[in-house]
mmCIF file of C-alpha atoms in Angstrom:
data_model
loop_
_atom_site.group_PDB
_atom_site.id
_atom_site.type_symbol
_atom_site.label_atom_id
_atom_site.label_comp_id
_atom_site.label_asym_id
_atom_site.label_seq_id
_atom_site.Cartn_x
_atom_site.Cartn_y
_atom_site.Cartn_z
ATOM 1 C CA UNK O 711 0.000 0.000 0.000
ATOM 2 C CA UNK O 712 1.082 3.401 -0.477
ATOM 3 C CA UNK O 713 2.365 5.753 1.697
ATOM 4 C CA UNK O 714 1.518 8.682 -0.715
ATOM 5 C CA UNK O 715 -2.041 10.450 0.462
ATOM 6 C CA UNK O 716 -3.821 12.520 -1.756
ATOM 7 C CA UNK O 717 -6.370 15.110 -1.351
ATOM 8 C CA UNK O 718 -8.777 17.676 -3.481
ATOM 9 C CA UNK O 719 -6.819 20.884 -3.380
ATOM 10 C CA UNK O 720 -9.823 22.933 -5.295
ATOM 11 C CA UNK O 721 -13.018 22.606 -7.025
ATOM 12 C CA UNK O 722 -14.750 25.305 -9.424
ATOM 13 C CA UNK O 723 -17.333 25.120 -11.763
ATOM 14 C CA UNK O 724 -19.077 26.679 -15.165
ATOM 15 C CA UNK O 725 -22.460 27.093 -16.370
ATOM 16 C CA UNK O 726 -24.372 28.512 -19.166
ATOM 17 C CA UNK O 727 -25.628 31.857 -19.453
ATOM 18 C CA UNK O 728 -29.025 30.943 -20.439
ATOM 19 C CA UNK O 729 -31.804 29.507 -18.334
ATOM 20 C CA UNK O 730 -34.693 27.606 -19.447
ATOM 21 C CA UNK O 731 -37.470 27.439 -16.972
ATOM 22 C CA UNK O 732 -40.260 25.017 -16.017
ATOM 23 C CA UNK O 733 -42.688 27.474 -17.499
ATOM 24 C CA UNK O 734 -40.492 27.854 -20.774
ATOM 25 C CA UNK O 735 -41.141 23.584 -21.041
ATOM 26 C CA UNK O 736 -44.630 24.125 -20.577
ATOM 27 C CA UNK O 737 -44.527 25.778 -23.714
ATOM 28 C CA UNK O 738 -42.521 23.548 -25.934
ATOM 29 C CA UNK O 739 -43.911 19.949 -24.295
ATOM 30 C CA UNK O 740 -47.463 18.710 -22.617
ATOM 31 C CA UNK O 741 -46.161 19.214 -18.998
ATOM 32 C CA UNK O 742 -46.209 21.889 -15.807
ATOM 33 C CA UNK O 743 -44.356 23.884 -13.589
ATOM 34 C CA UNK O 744 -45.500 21.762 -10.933
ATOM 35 C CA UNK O 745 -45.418 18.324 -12.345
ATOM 36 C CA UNK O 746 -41.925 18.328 -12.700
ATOM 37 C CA UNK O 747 -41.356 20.316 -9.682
ATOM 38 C CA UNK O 748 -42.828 17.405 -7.410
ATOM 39 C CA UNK O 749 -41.544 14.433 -9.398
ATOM 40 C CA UNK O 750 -38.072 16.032 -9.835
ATOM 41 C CA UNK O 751 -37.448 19.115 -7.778
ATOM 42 C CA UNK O 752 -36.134 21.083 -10.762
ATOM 43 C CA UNK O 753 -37.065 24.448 -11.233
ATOM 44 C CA UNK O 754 -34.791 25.920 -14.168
ATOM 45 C CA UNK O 755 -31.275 24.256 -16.214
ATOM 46 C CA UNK O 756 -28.748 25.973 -18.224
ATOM 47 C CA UNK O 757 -28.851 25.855 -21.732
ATOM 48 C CA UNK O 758 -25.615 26.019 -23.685
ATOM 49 C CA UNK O 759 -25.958 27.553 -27.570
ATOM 50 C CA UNK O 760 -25.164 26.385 -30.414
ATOM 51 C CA UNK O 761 -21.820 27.156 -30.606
ATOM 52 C CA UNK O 762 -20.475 25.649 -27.681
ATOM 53 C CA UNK O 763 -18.696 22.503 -26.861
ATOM 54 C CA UNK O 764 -17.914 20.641 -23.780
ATOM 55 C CA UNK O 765 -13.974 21.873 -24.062
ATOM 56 C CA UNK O 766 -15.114 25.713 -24.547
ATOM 57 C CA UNK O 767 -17.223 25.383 -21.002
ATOM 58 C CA UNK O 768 -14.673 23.495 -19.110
ATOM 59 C CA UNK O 769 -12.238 26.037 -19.794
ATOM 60 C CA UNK O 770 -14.267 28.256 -17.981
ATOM 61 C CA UNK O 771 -14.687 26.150 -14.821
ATOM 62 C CA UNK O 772 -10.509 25.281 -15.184
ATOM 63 C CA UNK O 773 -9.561 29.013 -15.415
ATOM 64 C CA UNK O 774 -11.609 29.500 -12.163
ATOM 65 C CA UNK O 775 -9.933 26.578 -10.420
ATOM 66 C CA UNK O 776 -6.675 27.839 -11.250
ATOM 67 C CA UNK O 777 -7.103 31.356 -9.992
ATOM 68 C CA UNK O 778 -7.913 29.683 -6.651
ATOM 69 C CA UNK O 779 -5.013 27.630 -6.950
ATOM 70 C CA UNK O 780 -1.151 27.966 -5.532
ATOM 71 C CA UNK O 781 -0.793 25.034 -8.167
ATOM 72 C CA UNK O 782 -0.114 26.370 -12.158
ATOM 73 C CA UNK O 783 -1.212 24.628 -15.708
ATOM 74 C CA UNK O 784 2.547 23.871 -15.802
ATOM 75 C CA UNK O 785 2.501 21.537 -12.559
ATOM 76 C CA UNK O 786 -0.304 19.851 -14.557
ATOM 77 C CA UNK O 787 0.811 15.696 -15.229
ATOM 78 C CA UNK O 788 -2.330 14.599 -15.777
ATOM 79 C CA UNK O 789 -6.021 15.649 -17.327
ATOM 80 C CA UNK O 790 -8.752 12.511 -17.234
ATOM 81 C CA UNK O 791 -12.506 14.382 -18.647
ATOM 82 C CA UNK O 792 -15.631 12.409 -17.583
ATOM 83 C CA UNK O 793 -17.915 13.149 -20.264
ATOM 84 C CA UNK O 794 -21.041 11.271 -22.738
ATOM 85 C CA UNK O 795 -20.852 14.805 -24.650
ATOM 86 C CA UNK O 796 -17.471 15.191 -26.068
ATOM 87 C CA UNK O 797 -16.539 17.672 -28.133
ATOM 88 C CA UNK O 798 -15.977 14.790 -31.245
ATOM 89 C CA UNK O 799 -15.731 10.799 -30.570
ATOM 90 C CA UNK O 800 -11.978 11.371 -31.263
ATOM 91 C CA UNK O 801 -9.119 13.354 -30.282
ATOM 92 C CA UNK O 802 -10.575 13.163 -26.584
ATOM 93 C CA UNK O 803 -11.843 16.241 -25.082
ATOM 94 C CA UNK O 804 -9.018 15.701 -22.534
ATOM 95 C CA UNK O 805 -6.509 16.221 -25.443
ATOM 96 C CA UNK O 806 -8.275 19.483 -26.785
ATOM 97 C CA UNK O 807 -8.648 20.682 -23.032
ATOM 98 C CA UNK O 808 -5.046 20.111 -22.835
ATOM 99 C CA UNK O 809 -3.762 22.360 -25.906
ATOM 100 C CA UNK O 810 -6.308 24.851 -25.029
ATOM 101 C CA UNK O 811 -4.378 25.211 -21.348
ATOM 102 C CA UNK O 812 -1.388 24.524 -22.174
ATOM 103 C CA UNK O 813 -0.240 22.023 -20.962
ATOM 104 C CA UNK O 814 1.818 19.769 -22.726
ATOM 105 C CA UNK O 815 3.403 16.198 -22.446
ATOM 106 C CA UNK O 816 1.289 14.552 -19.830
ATOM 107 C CA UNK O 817 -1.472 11.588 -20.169
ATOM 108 C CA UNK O 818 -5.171 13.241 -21.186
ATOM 109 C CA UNK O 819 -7.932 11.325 -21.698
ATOM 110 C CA UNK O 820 -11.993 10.548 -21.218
ATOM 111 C CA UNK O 821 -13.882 8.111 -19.739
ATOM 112 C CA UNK O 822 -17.665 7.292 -20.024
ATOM 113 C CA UNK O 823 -19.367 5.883 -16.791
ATOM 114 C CA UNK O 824 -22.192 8.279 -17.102
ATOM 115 C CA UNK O 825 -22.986 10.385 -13.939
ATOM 116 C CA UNK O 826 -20.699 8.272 -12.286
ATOM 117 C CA UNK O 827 -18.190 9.390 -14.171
ATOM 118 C CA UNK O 828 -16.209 11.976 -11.908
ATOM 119 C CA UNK O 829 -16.046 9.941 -9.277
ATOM 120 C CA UNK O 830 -14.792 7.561 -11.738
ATOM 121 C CA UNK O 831 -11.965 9.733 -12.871
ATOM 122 C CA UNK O 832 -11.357 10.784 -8.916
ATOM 123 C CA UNK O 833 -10.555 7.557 -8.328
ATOM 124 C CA UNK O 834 -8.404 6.954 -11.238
ATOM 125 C CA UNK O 835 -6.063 9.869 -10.730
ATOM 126 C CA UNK O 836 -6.069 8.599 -6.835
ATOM 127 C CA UNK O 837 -4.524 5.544 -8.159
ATOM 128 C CA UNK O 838 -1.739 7.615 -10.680
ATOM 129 C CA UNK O 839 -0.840 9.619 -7.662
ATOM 130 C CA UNK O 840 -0.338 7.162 -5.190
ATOM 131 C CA UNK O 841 1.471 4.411 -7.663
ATOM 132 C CA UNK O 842 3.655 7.690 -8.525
ATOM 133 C CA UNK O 843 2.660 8.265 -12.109
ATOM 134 C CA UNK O 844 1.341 11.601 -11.311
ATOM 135 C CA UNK O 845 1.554 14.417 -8.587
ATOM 136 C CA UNK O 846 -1.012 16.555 -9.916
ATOM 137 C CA UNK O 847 -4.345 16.103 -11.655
ATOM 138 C CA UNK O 848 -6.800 17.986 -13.515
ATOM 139 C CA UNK O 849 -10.079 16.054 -13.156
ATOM 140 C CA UNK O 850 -12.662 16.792 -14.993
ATOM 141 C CA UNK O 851 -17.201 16.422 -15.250
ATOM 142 C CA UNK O 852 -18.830 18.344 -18.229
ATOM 143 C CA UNK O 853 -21.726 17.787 -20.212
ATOM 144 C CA UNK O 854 -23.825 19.231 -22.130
ATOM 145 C CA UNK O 855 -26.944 17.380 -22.215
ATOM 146 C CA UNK O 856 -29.417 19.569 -24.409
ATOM 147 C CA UNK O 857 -27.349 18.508 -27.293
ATOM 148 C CA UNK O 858 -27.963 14.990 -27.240
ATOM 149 C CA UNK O 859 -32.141 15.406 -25.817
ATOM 150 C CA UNK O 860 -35.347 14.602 -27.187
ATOM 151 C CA UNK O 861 -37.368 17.691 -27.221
ATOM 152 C CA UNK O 862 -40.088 15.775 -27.789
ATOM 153 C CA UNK O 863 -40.292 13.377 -25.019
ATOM 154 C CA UNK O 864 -41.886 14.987 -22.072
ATOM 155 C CA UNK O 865 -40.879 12.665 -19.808
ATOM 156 C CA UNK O 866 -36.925 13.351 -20.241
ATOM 157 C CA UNK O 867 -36.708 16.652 -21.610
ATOM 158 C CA UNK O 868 -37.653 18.214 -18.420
ATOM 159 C CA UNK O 869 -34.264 16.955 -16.638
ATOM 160 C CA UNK O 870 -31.322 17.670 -17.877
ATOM 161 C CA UNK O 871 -29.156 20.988 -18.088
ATOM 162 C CA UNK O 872 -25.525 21.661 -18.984
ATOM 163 C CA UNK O 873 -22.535 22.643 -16.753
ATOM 164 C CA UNK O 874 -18.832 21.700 -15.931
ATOM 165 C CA UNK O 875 -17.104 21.582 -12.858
ATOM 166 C CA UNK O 876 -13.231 21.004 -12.190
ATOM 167 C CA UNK O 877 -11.156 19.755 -9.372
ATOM 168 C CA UNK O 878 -7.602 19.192 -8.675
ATOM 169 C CA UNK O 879 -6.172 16.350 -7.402
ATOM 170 C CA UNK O 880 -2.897 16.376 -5.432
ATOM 171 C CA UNK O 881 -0.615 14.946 -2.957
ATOM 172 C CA UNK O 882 -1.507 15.758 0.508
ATOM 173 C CA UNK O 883 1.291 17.529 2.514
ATOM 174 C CA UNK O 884 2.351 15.783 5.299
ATOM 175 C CA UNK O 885 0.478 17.175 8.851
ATOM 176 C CA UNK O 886 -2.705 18.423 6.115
ATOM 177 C CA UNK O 887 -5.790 17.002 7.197
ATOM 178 C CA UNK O 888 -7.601 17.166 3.628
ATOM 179 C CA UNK O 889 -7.585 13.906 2.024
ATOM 180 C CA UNK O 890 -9.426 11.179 -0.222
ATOM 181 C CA UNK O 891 -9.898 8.711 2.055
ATOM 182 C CA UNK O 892 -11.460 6.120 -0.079
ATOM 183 C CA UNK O 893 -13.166 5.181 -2.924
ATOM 184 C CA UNK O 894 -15.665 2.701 -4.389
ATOM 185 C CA UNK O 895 -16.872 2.015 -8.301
ATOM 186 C CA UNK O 896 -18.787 -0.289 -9.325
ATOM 187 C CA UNK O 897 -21.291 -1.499 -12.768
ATOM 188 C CA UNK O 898 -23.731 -3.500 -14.066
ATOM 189 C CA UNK O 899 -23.943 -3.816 -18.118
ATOM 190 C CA UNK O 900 -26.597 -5.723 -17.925
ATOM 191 C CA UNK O 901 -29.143 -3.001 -17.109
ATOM 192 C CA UNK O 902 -27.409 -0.582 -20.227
ATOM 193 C CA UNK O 903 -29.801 -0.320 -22.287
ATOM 194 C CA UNK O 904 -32.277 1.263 -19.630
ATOM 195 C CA UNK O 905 -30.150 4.326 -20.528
ATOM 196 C CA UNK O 906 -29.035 4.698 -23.471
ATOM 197 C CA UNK O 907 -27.949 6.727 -26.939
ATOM 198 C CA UNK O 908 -27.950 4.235 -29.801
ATOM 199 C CA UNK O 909 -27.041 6.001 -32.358
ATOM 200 C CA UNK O 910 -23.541 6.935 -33.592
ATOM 201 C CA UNK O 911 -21.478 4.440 -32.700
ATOM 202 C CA UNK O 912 -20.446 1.378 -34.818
ATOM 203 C CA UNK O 913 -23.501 -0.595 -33.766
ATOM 204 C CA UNK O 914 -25.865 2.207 -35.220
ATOM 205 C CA UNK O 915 -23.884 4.074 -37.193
ATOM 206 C CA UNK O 916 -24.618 7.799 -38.643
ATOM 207 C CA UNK O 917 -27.476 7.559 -40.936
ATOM 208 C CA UNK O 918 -30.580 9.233 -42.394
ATOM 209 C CA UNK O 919 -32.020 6.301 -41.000
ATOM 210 C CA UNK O 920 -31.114 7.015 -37.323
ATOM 211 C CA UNK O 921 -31.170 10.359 -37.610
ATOM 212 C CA UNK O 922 -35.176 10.160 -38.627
ATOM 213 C CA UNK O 923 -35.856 7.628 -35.646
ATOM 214 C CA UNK O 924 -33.989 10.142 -33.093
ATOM 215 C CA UNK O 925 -31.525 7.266 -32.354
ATOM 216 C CA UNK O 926 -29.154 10.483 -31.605
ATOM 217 C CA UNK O 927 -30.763 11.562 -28.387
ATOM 218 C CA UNK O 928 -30.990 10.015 -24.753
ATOM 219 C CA UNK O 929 -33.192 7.397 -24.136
ATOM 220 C CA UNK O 930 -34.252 6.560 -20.397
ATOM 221 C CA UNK O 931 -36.426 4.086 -18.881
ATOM 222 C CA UNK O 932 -37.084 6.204 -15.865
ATOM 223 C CA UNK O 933 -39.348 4.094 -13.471
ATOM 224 C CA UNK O 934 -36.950 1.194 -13.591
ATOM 225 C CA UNK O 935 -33.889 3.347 -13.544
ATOM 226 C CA UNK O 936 -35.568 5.204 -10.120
ATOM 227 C CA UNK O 937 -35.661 2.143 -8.612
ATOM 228 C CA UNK O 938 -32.567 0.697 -9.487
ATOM 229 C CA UNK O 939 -30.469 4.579 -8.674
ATOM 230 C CA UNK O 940 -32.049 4.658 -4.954
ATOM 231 C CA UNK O 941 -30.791 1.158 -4.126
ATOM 232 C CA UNK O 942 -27.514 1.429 -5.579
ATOM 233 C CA UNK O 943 -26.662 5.100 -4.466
ATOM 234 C CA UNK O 944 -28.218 4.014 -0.900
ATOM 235 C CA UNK O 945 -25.455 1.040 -0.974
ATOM 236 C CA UNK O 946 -22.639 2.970 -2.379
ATOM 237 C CA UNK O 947 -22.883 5.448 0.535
ATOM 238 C CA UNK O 948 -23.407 2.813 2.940
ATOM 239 C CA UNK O 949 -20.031 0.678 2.063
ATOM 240 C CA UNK O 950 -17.923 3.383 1.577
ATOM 241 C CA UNK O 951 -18.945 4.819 5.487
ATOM 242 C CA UNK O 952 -19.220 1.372 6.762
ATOM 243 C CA UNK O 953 -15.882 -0.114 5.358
ATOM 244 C CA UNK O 954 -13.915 3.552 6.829
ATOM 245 C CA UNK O 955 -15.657 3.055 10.243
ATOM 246 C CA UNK O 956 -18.033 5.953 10.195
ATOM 247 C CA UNK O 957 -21.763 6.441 9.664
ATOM 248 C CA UNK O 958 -23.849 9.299 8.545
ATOM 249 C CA UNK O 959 -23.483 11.153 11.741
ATOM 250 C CA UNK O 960 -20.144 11.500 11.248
ATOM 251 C CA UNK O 961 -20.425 13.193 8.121
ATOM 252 C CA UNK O 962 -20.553 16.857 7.524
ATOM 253 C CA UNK O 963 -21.908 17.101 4.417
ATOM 254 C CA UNK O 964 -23.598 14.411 1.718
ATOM 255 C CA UNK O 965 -23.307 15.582 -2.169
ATOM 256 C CA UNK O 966 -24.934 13.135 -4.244
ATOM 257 C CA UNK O 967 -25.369 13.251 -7.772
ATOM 258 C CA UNK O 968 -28.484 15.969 -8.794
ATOM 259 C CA UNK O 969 -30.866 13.296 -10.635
ATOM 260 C CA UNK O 970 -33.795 13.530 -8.806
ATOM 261 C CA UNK O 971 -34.931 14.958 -5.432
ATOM 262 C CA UNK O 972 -36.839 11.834 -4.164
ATOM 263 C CA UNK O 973 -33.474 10.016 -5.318
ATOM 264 C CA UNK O 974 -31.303 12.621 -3.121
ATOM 265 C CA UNK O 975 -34.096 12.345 -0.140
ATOM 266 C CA UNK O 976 -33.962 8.062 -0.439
ATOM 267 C CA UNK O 977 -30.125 8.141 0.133
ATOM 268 C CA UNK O 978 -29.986 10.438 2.898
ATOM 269 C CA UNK O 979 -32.401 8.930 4.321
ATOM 270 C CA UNK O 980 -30.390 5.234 4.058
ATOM 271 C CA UNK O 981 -27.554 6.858 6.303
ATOM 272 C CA UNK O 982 -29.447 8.713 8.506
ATOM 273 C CA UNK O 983 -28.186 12.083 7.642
ATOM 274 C CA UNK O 984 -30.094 15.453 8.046
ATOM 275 C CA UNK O 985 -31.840 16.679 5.623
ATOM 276 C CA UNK O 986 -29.554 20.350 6.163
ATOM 277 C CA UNK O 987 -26.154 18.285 5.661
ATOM 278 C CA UNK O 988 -27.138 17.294 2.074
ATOM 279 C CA UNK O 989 -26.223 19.756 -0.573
ATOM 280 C CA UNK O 990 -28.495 20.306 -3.496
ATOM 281 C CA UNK O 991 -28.252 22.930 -6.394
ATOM 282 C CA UNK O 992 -30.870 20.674 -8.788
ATOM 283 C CA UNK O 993 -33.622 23.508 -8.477
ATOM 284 C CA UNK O 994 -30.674 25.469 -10.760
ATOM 285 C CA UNK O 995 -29.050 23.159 -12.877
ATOM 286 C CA UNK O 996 -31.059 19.802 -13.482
ATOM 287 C CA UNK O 997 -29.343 16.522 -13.988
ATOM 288 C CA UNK O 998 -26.048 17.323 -15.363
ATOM 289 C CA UNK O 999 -24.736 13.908 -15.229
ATOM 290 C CA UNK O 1000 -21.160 13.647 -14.669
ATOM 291 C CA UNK O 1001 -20.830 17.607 -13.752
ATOM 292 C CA UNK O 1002 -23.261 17.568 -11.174
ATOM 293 C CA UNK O 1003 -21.379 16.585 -8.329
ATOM 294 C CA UNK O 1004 -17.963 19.104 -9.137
ATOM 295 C CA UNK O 1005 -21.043 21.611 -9.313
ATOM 296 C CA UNK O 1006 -22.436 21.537 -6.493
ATOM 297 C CA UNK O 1007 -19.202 20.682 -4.544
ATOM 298 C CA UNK O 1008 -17.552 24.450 -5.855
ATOM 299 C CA UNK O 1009 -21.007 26.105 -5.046
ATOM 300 C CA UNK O 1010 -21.353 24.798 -1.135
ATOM 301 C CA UNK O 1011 -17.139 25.754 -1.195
ATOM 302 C CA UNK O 1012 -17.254 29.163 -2.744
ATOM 303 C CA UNK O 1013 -20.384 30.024 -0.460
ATOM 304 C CA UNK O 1014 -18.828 29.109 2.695
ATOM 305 C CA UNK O 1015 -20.783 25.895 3.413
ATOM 306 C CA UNK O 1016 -18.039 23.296 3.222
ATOM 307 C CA UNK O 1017 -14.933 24.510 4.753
ATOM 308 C CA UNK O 1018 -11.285 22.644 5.314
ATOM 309 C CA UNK O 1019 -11.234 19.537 7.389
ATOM 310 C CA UNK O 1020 -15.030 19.250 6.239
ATOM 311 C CA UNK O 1021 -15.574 15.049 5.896
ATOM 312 C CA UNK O 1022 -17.742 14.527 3.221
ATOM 313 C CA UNK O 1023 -19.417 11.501 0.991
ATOM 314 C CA UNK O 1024 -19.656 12.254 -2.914
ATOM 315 C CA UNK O 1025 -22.029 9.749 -4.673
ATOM 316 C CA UNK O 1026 -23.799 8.831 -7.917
ATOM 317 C CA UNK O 1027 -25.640 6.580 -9.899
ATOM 318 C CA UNK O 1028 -25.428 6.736 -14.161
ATOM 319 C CA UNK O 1029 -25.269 5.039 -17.072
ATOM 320 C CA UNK O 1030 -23.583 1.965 -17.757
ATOM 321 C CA UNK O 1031 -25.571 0.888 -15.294
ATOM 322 C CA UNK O 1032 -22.756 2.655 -12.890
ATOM 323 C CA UNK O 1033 -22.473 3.789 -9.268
ATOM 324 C CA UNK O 1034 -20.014 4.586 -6.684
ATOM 325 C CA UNK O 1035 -18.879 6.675 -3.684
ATOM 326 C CA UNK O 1036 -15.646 8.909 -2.617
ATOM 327 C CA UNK O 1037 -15.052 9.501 1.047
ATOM 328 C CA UNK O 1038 -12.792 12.200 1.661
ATOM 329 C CA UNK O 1039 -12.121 15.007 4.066
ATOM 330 C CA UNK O 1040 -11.278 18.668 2.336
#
């Protein structure tokens, strides 16, 4: 086992300019303000335009990050992007993120584990810095969502937003108390196609054909995916406490992935936390899958809510099926 402890040194995040509204959806699909209100606990999501790709809004959230930071681009040996909305299938959004900061000569690339995907790439740059591949990392959850949603279907439209959020990973100093104390991933392909895009890739590839049966968009199964989220983001919490020898009580603050209110409320509930020790931003932003959790984590830091030496429990569900949980004290 290593004796090398890491820890987050920062978060930040970025976010559209535009909002689109509950009441703006009530004009473009057959649904309410308060429909989606009590079923998701979304009020408004950021829309990005046209124009803009996941690398462009990143950049934004890594600029912050870095003007927060003692740490330069140039101390930089490693970029991992969590993404399902690249900028192109290939070079990786990583790469471009890289020659937009940069940085050069150092490992950049994305994974795709859905919302679970930062935590995912938290616990992959754990691993480079404790095996001594890496002493600092640039960790990365963006997405842009609209891009890639069926305007049509009332029943998904309604959820998701766009955003980014940042977060450097880096040896801890010895005497620091911030750390990552653990981590836990896991998956289960067998439920993938409950969440889905099927079109683009080599299965489905490009077509007028899958263009004209909106194989290009997200496709969700959402009562079976509810069900399956608040068990496996209720376990995920769980093990990680149980395994580290706390429980909820212990914890200062919960921030689980923004998919759903009821899904939020389930998993606190699991570990016995208060309700005011859980931090939410969904009523803002929606679901942004893998940039939810870097979201709300730079929000709660940059309004004063989490503070050093803070012990905390990040966890999400997403596609794949994927979950898993990051303990850690900043």
């Amino acid at each position: 086992m290593s004796d090398i402890r890491v820890k987050i040194d920062g978060v930040a995040m970025a976010a559209p300019d535009k909002v689109l509204t509950n009441k703006d959806l009530e004009k473009i699909v057959d649904t309410s303000d308060e429909w989606i209100r009590t079923r998701t606990g979304m009020v408004e999501r950021r829309i990005s335009d046209e124009h803009t790709a996941a690398s462009d809004i990143v950049l934004k959230a890594c600029e912050k990050l870095f003007k927060k930071s003692s740490l330069r681009t140039r101390d930089i040996d490693l970029i991992i992007v969590a993404t399902v909305t690249p900028d192109h299938a290939f070079p990786s959004t990583a790469c471009i993120l890289q020659t937009k900061l940069g940085i050069p000569h150092c490992p950049a690339f994305d994974i795709s584990a859905g919302c679970t995907g930062f935590i995912y790439a938290i616990t992959i740059a754990k691993q480079f810095i404790e095996n001594g591949a890496a002493t600092n990392a640039l960790v990365v959850g963006v997405e842009l969502l609209t891009k890639i949603t069926n305007w049509t279907d009332r029943n998904t439209c309604v959820l998701f937003g766009d955003g980014a959020g940042a977060a450097l990973i880096t040896q801890a100093h010895k005497g620091e108390i911030s750390e990552i104390i653990d981590t836990y991933i896991s998956s289960d392909g067998r439920y993938g196609d409950l969440l889905i895009m099927r079109g683009g890739g080599s299965r489905n590839p490009t077509s007028k054909e899958t263009v004209e049966k909106n194989m290009h968009t997200l496709y969700m199964e959402g009562n079976k995916i509810f069900k399956i989220a608040v068990k496996s983001m209720g376990d995920a919490a769980v093990k990680i406490l149980e395994r580290n020898g706390f429980t909820g009580e212990d914890l200062d603050w919960l921030i689980p992935h923004q998919a759903n209110l009821r899904i939020i409320d389930a998993t606190a509930k699991r570990i016995r936390l208060l309700p005011q020790k859980v931090i939410i931003n969904i009523e803002k932003y929606g679901n942004t899958s893998s940039a939810s959790i870097p979201l709300a984590f730079a929000e709660a830091i940059d309004d004063g809510r989490i503070r050093r030496g803070d012990l905390i429990v990040l966890d999400a569900f997403g596609a794949g099926l994927t979950w898993g949980s990051v303990l850690l004290r900043y």
